[in-house]
PDB file of N, CA, C and O in Angstrom:
ATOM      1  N   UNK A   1     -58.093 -24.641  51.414  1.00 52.00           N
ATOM      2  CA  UNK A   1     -59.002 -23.956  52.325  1.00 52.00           C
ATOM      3  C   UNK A   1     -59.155 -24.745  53.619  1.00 52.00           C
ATOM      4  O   UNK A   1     -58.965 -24.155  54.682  1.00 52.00           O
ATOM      5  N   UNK A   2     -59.517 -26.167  53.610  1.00 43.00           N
ATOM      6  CA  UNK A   2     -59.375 -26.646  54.368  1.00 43.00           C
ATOM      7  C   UNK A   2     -58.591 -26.648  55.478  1.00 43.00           C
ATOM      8  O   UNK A   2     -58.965 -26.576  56.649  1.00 43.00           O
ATOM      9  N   UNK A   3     -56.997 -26.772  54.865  1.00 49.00           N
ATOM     10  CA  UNK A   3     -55.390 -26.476  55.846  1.00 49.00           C
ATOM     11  C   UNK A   3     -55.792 -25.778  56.494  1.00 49.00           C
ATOM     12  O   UNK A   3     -56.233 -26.037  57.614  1.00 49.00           O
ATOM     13  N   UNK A   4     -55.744 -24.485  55.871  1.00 46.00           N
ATOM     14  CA  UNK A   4     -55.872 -23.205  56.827  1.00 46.00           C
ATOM     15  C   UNK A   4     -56.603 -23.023  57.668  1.00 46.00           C
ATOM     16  O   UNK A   4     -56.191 -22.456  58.680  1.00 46.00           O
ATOM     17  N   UNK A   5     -58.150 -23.492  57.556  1.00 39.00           N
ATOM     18  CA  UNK A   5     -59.071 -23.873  58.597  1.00 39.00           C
ATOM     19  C   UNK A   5     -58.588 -24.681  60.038  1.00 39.00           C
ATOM     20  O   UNK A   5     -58.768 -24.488  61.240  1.00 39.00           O
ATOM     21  N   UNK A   6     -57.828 -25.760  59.152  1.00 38.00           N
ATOM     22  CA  UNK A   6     -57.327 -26.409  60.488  1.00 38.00           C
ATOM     23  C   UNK A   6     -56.267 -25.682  61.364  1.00 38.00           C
ATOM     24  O   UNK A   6     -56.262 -25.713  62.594  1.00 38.00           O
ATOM     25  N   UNK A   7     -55.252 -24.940  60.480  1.00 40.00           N
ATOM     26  CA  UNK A   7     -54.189 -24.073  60.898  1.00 40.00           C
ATOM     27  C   UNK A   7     -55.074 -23.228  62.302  1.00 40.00           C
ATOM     28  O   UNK A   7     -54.961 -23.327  63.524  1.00 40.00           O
ATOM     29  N   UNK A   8     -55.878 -22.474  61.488  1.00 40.00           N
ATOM     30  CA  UNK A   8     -56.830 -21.544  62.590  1.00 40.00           C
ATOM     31  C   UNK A   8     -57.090 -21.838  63.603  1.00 40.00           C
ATOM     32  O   UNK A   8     -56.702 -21.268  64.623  1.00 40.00           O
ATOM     33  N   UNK A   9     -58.049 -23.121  63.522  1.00 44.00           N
ATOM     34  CA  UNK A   9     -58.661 -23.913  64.898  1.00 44.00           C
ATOM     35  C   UNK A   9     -57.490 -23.930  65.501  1.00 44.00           C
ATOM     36  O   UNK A   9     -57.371 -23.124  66.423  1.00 44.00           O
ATOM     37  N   UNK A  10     -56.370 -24.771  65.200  1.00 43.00           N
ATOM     38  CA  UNK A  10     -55.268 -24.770  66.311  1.00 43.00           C
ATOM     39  C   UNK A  10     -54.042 -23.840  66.701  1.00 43.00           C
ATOM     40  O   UNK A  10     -52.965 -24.029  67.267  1.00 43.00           O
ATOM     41  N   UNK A  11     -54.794 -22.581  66.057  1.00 41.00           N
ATOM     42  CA  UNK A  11     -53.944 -21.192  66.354  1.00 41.00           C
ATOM     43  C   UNK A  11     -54.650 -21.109  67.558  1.00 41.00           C
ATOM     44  O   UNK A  11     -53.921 -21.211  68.544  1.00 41.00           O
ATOM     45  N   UNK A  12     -56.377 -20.887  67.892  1.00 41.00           N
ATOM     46  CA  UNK A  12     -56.898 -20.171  68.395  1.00 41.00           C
ATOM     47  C   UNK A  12     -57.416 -21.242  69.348  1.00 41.00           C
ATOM     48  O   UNK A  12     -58.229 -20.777  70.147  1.00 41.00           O
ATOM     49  N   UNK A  13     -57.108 -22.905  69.530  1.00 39.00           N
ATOM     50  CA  UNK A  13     -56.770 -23.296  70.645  1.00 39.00           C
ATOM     51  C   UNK A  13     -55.762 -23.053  71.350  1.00 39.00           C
ATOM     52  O   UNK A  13     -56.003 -22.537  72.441  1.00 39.00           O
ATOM     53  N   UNK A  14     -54.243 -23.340  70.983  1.00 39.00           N
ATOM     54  CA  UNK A  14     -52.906 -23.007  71.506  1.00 39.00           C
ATOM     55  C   UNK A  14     -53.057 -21.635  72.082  1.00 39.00           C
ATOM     56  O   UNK A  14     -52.593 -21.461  73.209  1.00 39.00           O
ATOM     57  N   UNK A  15     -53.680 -20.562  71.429  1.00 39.00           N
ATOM     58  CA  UNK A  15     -54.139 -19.161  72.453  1.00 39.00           C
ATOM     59  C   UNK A  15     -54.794 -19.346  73.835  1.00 39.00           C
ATOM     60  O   UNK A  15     -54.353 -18.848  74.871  1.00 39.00           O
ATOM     61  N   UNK A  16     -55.904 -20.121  73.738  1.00 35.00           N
ATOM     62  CA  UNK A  16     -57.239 -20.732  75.256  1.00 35.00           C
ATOM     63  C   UNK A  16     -55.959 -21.260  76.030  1.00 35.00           C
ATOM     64  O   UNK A  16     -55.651 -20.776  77.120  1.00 35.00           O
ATOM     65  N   UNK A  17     -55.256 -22.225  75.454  1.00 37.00           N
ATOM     66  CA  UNK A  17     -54.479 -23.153  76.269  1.00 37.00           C
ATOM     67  C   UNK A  17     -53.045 -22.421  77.189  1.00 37.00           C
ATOM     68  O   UNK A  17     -52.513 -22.992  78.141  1.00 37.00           O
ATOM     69  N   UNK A  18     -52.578 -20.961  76.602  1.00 40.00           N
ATOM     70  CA  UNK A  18     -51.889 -19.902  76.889  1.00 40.00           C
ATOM     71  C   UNK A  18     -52.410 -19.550  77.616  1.00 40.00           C
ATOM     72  O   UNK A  18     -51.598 -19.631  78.539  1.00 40.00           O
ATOM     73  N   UNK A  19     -53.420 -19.082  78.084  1.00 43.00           N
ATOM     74  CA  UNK A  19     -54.443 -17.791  78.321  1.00 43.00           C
ATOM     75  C   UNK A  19     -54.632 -18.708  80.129  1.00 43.00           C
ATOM     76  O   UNK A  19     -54.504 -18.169  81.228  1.00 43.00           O
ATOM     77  N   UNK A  20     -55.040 -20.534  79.761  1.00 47.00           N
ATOM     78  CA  UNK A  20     -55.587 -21.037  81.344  1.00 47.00           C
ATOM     79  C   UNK A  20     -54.574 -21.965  82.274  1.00 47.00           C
ATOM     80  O   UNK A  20     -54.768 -22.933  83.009  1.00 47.00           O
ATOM     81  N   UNK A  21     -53.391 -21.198  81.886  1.00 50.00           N
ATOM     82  CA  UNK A  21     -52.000 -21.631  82.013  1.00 50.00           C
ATOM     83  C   UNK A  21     -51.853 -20.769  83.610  1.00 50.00           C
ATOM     84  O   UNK A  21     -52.611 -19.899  84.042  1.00 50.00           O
ATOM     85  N   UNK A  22     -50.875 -21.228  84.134  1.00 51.00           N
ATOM     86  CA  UNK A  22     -50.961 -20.462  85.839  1.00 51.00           C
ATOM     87  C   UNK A  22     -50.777 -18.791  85.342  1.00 51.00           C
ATOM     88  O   UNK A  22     -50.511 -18.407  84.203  1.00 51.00           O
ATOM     89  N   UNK A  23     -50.997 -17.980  86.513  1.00 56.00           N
ATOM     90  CA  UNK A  23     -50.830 -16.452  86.278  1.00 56.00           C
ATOM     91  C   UNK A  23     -49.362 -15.729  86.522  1.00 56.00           C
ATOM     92  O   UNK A  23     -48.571 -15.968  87.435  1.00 56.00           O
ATOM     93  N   UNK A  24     -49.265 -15.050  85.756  1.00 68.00           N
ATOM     94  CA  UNK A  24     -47.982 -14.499  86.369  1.00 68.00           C
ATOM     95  C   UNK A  24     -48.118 -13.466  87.802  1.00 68.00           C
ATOM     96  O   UNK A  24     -48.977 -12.744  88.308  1.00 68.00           O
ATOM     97  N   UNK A  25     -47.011 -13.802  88.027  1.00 82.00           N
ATOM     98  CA  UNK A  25     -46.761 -12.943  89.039  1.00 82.00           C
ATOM     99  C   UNK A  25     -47.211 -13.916  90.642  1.00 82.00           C
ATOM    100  O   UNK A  25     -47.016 -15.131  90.681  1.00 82.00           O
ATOM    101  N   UNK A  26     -47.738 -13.239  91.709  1.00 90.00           N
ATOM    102  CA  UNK A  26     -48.100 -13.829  93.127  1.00 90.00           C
ATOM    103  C   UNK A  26     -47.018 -13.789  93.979  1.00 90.00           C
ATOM    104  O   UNK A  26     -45.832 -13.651  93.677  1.00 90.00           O
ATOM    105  N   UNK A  27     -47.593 -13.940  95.226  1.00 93.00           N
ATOM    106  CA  UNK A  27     -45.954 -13.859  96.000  1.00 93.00           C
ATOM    107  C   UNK A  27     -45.703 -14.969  96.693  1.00 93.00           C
ATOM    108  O   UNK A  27     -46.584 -15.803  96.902  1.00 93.00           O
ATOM    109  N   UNK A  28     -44.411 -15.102  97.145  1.00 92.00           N
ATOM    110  CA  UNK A  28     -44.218 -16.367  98.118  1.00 92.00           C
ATOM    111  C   UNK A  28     -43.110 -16.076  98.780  1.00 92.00           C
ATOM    112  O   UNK A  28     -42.109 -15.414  98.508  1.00 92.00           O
ATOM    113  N   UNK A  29     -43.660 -17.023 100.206  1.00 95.00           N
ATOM    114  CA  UNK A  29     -41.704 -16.756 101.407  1.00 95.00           C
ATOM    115  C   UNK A  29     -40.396 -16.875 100.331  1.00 95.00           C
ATOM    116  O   UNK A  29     -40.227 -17.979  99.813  1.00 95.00           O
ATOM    117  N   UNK A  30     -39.643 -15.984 100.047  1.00 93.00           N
ATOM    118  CA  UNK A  30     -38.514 -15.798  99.925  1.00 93.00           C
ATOM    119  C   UNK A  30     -37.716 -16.369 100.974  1.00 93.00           C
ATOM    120  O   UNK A  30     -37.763 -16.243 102.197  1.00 93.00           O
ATOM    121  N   UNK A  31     -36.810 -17.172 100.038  1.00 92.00           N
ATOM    122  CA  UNK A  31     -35.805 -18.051 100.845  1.00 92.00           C
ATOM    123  C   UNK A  31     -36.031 -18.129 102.187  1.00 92.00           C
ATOM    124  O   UNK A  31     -35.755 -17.312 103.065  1.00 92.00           O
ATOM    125  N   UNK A  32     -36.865 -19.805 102.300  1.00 94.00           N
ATOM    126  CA  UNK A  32     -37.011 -19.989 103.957  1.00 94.00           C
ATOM    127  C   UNK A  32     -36.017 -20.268 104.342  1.00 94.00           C
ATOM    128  O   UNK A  32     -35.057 -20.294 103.573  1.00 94.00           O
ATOM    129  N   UNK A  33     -35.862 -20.637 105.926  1.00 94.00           N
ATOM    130  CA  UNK A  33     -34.308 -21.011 106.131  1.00 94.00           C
ATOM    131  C   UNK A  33     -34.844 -22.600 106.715  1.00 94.00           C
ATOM    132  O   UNK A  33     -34.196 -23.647 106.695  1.00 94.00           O
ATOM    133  N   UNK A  34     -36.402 -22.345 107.287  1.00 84.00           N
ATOM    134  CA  UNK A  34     -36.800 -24.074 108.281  1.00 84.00           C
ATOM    135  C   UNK A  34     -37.191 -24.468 107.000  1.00 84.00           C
ATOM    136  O   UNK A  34     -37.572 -25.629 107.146  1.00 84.00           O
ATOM    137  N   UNK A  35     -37.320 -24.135 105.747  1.00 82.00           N
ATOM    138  CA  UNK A  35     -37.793 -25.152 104.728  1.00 82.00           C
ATOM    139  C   UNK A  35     -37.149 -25.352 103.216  1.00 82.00           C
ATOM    140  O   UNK A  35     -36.686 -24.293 102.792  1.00 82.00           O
ATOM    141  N   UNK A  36     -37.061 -26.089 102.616  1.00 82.00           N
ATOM    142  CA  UNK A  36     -36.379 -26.226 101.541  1.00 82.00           C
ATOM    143  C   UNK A  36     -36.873 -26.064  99.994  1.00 82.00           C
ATOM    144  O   UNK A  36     -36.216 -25.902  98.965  1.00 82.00           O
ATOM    145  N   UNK A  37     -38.100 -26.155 100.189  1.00 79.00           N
ATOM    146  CA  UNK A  37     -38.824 -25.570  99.340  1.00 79.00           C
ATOM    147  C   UNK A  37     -39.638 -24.600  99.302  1.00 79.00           C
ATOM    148  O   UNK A  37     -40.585 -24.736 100.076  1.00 79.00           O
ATOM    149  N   UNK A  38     -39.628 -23.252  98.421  1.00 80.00           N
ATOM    150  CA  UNK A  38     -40.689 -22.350  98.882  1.00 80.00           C
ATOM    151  C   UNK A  38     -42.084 -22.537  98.972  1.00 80.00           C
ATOM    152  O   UNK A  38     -42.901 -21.894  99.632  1.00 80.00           O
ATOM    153  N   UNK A  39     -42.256 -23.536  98.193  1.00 88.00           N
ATOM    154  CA  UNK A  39     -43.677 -24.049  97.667  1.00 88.00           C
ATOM    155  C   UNK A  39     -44.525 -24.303  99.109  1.00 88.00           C
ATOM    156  O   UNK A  39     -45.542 -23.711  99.471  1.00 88.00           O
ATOM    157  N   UNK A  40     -43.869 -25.253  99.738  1.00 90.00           N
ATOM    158  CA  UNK A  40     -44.538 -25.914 101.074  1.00 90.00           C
ATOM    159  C   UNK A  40     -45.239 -24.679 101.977  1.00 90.00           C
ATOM    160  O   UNK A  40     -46.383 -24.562 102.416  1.00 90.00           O
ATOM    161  N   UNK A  41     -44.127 -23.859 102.057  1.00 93.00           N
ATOM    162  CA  UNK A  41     -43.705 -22.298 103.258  1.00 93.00           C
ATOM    163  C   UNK A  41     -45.202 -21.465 102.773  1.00 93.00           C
ATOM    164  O   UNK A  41     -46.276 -21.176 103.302  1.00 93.00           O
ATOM    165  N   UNK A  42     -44.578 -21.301 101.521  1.00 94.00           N
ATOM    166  CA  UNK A  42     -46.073 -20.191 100.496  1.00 94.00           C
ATOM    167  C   UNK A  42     -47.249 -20.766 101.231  1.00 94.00           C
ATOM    168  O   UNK A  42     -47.778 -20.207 102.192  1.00 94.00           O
ATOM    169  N   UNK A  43     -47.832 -22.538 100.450  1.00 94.00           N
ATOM    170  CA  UNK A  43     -49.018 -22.596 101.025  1.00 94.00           C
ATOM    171  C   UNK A  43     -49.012 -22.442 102.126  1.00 94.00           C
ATOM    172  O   UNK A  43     -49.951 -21.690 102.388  1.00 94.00           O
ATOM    173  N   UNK A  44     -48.230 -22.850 103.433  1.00 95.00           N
ATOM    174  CA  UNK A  44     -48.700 -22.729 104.510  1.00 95.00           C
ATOM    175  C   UNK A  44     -49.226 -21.389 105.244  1.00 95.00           C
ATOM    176  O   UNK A  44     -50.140 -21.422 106.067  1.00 95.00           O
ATOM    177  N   UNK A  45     -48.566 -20.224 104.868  1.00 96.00           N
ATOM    178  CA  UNK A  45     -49.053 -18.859 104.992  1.00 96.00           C
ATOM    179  C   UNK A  45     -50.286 -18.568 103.744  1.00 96.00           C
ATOM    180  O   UNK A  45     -51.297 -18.141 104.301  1.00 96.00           O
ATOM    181  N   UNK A  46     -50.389 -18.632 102.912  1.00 96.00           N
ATOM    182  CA  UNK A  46     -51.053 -18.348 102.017  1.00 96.00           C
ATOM    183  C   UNK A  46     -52.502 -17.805 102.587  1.00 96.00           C
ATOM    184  O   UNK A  46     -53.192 -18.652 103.153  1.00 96.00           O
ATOM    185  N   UNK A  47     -52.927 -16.707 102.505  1.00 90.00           N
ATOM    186  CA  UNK A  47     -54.476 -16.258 103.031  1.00 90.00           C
ATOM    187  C   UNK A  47     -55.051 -15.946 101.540  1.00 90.00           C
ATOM    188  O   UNK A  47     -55.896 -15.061 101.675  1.00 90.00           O
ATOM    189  N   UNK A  48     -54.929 -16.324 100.148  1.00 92.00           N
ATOM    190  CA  UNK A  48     -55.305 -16.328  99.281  1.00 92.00           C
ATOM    191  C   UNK A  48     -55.716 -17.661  98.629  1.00 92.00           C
ATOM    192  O   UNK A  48     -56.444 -18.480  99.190  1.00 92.00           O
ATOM    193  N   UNK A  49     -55.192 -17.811  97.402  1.00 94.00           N
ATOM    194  CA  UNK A  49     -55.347 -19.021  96.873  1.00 94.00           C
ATOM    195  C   UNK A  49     -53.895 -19.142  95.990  1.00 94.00           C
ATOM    196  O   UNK A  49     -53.290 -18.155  95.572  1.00 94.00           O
ATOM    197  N   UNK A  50     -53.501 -20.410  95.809  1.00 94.00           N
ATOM    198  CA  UNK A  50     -52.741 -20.989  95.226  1.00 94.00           C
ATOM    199  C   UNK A  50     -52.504 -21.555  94.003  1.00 94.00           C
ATOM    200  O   UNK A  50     -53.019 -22.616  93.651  1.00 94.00           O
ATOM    201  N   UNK A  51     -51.396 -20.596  93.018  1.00 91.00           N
ATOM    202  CA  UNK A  51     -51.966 -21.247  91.657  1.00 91.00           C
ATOM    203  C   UNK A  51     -51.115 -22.404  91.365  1.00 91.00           C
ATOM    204  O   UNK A  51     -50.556 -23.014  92.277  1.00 91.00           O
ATOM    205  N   UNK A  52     -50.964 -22.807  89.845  1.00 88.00           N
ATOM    206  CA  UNK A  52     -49.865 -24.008  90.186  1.00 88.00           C
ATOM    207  C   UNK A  52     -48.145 -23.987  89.395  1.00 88.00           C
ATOM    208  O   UNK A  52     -47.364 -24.779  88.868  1.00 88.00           O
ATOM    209  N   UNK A  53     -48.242 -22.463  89.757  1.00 85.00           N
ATOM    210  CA  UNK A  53     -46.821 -21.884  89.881  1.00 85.00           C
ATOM    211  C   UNK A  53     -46.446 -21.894  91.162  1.00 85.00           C
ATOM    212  O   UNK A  53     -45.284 -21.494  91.238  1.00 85.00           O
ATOM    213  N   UNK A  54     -46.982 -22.219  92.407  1.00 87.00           N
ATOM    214  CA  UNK A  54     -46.679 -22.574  93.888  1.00 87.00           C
ATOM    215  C   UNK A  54     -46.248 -21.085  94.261  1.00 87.00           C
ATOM    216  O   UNK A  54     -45.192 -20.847  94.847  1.00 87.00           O
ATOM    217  N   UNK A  55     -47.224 -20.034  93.843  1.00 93.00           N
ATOM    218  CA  UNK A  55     -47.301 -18.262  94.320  1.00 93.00           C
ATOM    219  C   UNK A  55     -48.831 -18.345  94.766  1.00 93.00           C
ATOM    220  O   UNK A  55     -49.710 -19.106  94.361  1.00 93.00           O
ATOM    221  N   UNK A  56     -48.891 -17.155  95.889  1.00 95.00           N
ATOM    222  CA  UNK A  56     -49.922 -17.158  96.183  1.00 95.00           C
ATOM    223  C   UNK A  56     -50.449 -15.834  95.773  1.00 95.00           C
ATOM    224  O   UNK A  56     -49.827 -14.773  95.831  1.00 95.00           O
ATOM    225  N   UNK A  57     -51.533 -15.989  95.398  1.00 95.00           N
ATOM    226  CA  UNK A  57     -52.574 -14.916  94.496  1.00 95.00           C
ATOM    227  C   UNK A  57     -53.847 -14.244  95.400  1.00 95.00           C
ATOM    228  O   UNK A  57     -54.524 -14.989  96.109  1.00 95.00           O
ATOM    229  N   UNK A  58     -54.112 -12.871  95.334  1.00 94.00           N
ATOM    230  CA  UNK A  58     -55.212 -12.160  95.684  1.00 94.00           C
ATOM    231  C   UNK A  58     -55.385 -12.244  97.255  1.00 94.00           C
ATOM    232  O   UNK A  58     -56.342 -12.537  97.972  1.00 94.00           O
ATOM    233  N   UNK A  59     -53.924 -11.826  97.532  1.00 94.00           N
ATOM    234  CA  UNK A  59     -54.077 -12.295  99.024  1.00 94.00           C
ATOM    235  C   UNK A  59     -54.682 -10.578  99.804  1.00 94.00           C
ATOM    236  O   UNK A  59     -54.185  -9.464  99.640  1.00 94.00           O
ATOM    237  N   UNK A  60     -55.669 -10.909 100.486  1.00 93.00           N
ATOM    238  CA  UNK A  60     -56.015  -9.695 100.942  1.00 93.00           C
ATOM    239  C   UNK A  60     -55.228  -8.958 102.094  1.00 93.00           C
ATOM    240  O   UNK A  60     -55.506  -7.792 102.372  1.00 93.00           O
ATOM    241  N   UNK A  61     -54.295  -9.617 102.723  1.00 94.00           N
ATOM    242  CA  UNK A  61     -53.441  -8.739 103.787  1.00 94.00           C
ATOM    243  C   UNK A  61     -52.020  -9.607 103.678  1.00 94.00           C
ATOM    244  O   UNK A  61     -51.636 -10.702 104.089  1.00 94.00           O
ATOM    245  N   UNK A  62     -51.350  -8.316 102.757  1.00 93.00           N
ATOM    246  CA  UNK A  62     -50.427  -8.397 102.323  1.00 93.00           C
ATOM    247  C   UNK A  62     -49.054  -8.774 103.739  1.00 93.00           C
ATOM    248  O   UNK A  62     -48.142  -9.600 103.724  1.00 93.00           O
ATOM    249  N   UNK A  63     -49.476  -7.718 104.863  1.00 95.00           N
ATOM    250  CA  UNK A  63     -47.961  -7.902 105.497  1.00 95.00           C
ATOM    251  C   UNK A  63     -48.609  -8.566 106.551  1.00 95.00           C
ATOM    252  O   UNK A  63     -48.399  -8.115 107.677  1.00 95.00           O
ATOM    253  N   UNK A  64     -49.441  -9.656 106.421  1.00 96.00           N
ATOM    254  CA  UNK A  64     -49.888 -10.982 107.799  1.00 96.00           C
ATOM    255  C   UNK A  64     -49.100 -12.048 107.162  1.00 96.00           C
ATOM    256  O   UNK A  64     -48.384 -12.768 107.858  1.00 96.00           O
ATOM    257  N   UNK A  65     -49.198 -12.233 105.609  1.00 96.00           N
ATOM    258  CA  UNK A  65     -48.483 -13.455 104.649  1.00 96.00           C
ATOM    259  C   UNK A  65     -47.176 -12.810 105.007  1.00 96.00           C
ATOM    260  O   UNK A  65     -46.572 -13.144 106.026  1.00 96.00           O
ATOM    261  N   UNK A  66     -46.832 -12.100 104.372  1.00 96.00           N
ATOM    262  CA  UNK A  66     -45.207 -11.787 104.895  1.00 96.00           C
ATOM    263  C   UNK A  66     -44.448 -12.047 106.259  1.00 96.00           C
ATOM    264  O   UNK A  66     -43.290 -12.437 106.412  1.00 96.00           O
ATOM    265  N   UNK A  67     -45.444 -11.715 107.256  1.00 97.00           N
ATOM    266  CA  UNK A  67     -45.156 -12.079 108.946  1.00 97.00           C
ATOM    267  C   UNK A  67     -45.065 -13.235 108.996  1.00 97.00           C
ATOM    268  O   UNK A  67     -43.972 -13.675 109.354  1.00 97.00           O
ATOM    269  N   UNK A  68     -46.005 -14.069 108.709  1.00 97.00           N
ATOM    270  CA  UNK A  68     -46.146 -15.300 108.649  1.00 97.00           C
ATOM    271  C   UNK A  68     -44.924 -16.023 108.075  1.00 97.00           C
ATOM    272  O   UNK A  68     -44.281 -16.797 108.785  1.00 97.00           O
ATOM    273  N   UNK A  69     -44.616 -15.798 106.879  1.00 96.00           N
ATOM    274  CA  UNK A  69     -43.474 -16.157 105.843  1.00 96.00           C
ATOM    275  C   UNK A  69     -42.433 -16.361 107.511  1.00 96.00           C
ATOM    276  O   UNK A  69     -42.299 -17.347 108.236  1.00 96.00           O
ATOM    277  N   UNK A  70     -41.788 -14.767 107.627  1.00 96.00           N
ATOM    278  CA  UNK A  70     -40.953 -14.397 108.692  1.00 96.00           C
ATOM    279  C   UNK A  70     -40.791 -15.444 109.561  1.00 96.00           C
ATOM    280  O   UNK A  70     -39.977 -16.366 109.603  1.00 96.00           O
ATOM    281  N   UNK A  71     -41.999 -15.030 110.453  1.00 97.00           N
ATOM    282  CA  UNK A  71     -42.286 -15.690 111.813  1.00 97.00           C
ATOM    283  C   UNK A  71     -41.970 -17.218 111.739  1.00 97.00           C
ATOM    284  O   UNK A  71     -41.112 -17.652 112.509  1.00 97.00           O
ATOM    285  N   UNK A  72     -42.486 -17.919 111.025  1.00 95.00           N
ATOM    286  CA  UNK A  72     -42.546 -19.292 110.644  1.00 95.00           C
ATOM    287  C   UNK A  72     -41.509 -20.358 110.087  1.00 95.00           C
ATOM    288  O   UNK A  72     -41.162 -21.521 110.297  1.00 95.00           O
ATOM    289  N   UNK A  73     -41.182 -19.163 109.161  1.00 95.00           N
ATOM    290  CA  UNK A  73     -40.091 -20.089 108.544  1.00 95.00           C
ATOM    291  C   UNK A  73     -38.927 -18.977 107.898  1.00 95.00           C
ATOM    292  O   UNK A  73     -38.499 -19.086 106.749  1.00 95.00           O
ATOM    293  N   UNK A  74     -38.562 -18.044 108.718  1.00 95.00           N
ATOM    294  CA  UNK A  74     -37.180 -17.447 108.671  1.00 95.00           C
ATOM    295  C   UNK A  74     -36.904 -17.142 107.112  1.00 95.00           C
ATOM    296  O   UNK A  74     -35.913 -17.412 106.435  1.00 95.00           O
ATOM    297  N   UNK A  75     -38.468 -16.294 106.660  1.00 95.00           N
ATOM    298  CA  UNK A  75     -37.675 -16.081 105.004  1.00 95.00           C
ATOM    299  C   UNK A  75     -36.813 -14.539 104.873  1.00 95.00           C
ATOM    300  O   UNK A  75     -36.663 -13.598 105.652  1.00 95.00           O
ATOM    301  N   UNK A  76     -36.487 -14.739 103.891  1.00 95.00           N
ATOM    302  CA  UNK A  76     -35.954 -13.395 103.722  1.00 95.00           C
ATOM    303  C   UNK A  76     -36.745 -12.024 103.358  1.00 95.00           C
ATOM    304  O   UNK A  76     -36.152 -10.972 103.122  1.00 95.00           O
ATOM    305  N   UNK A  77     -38.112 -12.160 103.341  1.00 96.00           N
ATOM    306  CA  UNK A  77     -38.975 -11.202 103.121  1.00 96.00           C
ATOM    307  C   UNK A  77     -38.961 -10.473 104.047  1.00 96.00           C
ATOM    308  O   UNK A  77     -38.297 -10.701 105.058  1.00 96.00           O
ATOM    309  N   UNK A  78     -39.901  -9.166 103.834  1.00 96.00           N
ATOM    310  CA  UNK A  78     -39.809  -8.297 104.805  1.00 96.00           C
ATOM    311  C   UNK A  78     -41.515  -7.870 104.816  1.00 96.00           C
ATOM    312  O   UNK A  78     -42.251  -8.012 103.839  1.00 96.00           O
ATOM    313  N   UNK A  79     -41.992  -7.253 106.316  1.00 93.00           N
ATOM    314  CA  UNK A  79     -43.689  -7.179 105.909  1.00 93.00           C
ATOM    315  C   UNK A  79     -44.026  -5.757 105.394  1.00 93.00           C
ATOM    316  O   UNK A  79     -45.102  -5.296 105.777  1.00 93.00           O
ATOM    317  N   UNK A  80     -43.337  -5.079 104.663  1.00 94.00           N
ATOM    318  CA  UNK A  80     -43.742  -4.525 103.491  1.00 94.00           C
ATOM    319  C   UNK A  80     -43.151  -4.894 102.438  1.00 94.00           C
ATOM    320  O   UNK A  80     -42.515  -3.949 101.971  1.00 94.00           O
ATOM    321  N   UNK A  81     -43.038  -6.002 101.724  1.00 94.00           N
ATOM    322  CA  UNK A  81     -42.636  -6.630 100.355  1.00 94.00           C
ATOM    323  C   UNK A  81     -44.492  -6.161 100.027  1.00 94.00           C
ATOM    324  O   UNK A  81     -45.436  -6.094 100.814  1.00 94.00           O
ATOM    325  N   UNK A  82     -44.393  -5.843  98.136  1.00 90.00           N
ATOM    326  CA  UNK A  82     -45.356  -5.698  97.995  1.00 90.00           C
ATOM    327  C   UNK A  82     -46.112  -7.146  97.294  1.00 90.00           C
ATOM    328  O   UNK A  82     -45.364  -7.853  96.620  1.00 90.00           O
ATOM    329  N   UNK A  83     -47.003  -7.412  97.389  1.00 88.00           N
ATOM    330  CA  UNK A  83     -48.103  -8.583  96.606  1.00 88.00           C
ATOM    331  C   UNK A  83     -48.132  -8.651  95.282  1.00 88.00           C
ATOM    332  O   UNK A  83     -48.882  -9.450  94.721  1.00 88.00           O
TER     333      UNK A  83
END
């Protein structure tokens, strides 16, 4: 009885620990050309927040981040890519 108890507890931690793991999905500059990593490019446009999949999340104006992406650092996005 015990085992299984313990089994449980660390079923239904390993779930919490799934669950506060980065989010899927978010967007980011597609292939910059002035930068080598997307990560850097993303935050720097980013009008949302940043998770630590280096995507940016809940961004409220979708084609200013995309311009930005563009304008800035020559990605391959376009400003209707969707969020």
């Amino acid at each position: 009885m015990h085992k299984s108890l313990v089994l449980l507890g660390a079923f239904l931690f390993s779930a919490v620990a799934v669950q506060a793991g980065p989010l899927p999905g978010g967007s980011w500059c597609n292939k910059p050309k002035n930068e080598p990593f997307w990560g850097a490019s993303t935050t720097s446009c980013c009008n949302g927040w940043m998770d630590s999949n280096r995507r940016c999340h809940d961004i409220p104006n979708c084609q200013a981040f995309y311009t930005c992406c563009i304008d800035k650092w020559h990605s391959a996005n376009k400003p209707t890519d969707s969020c």
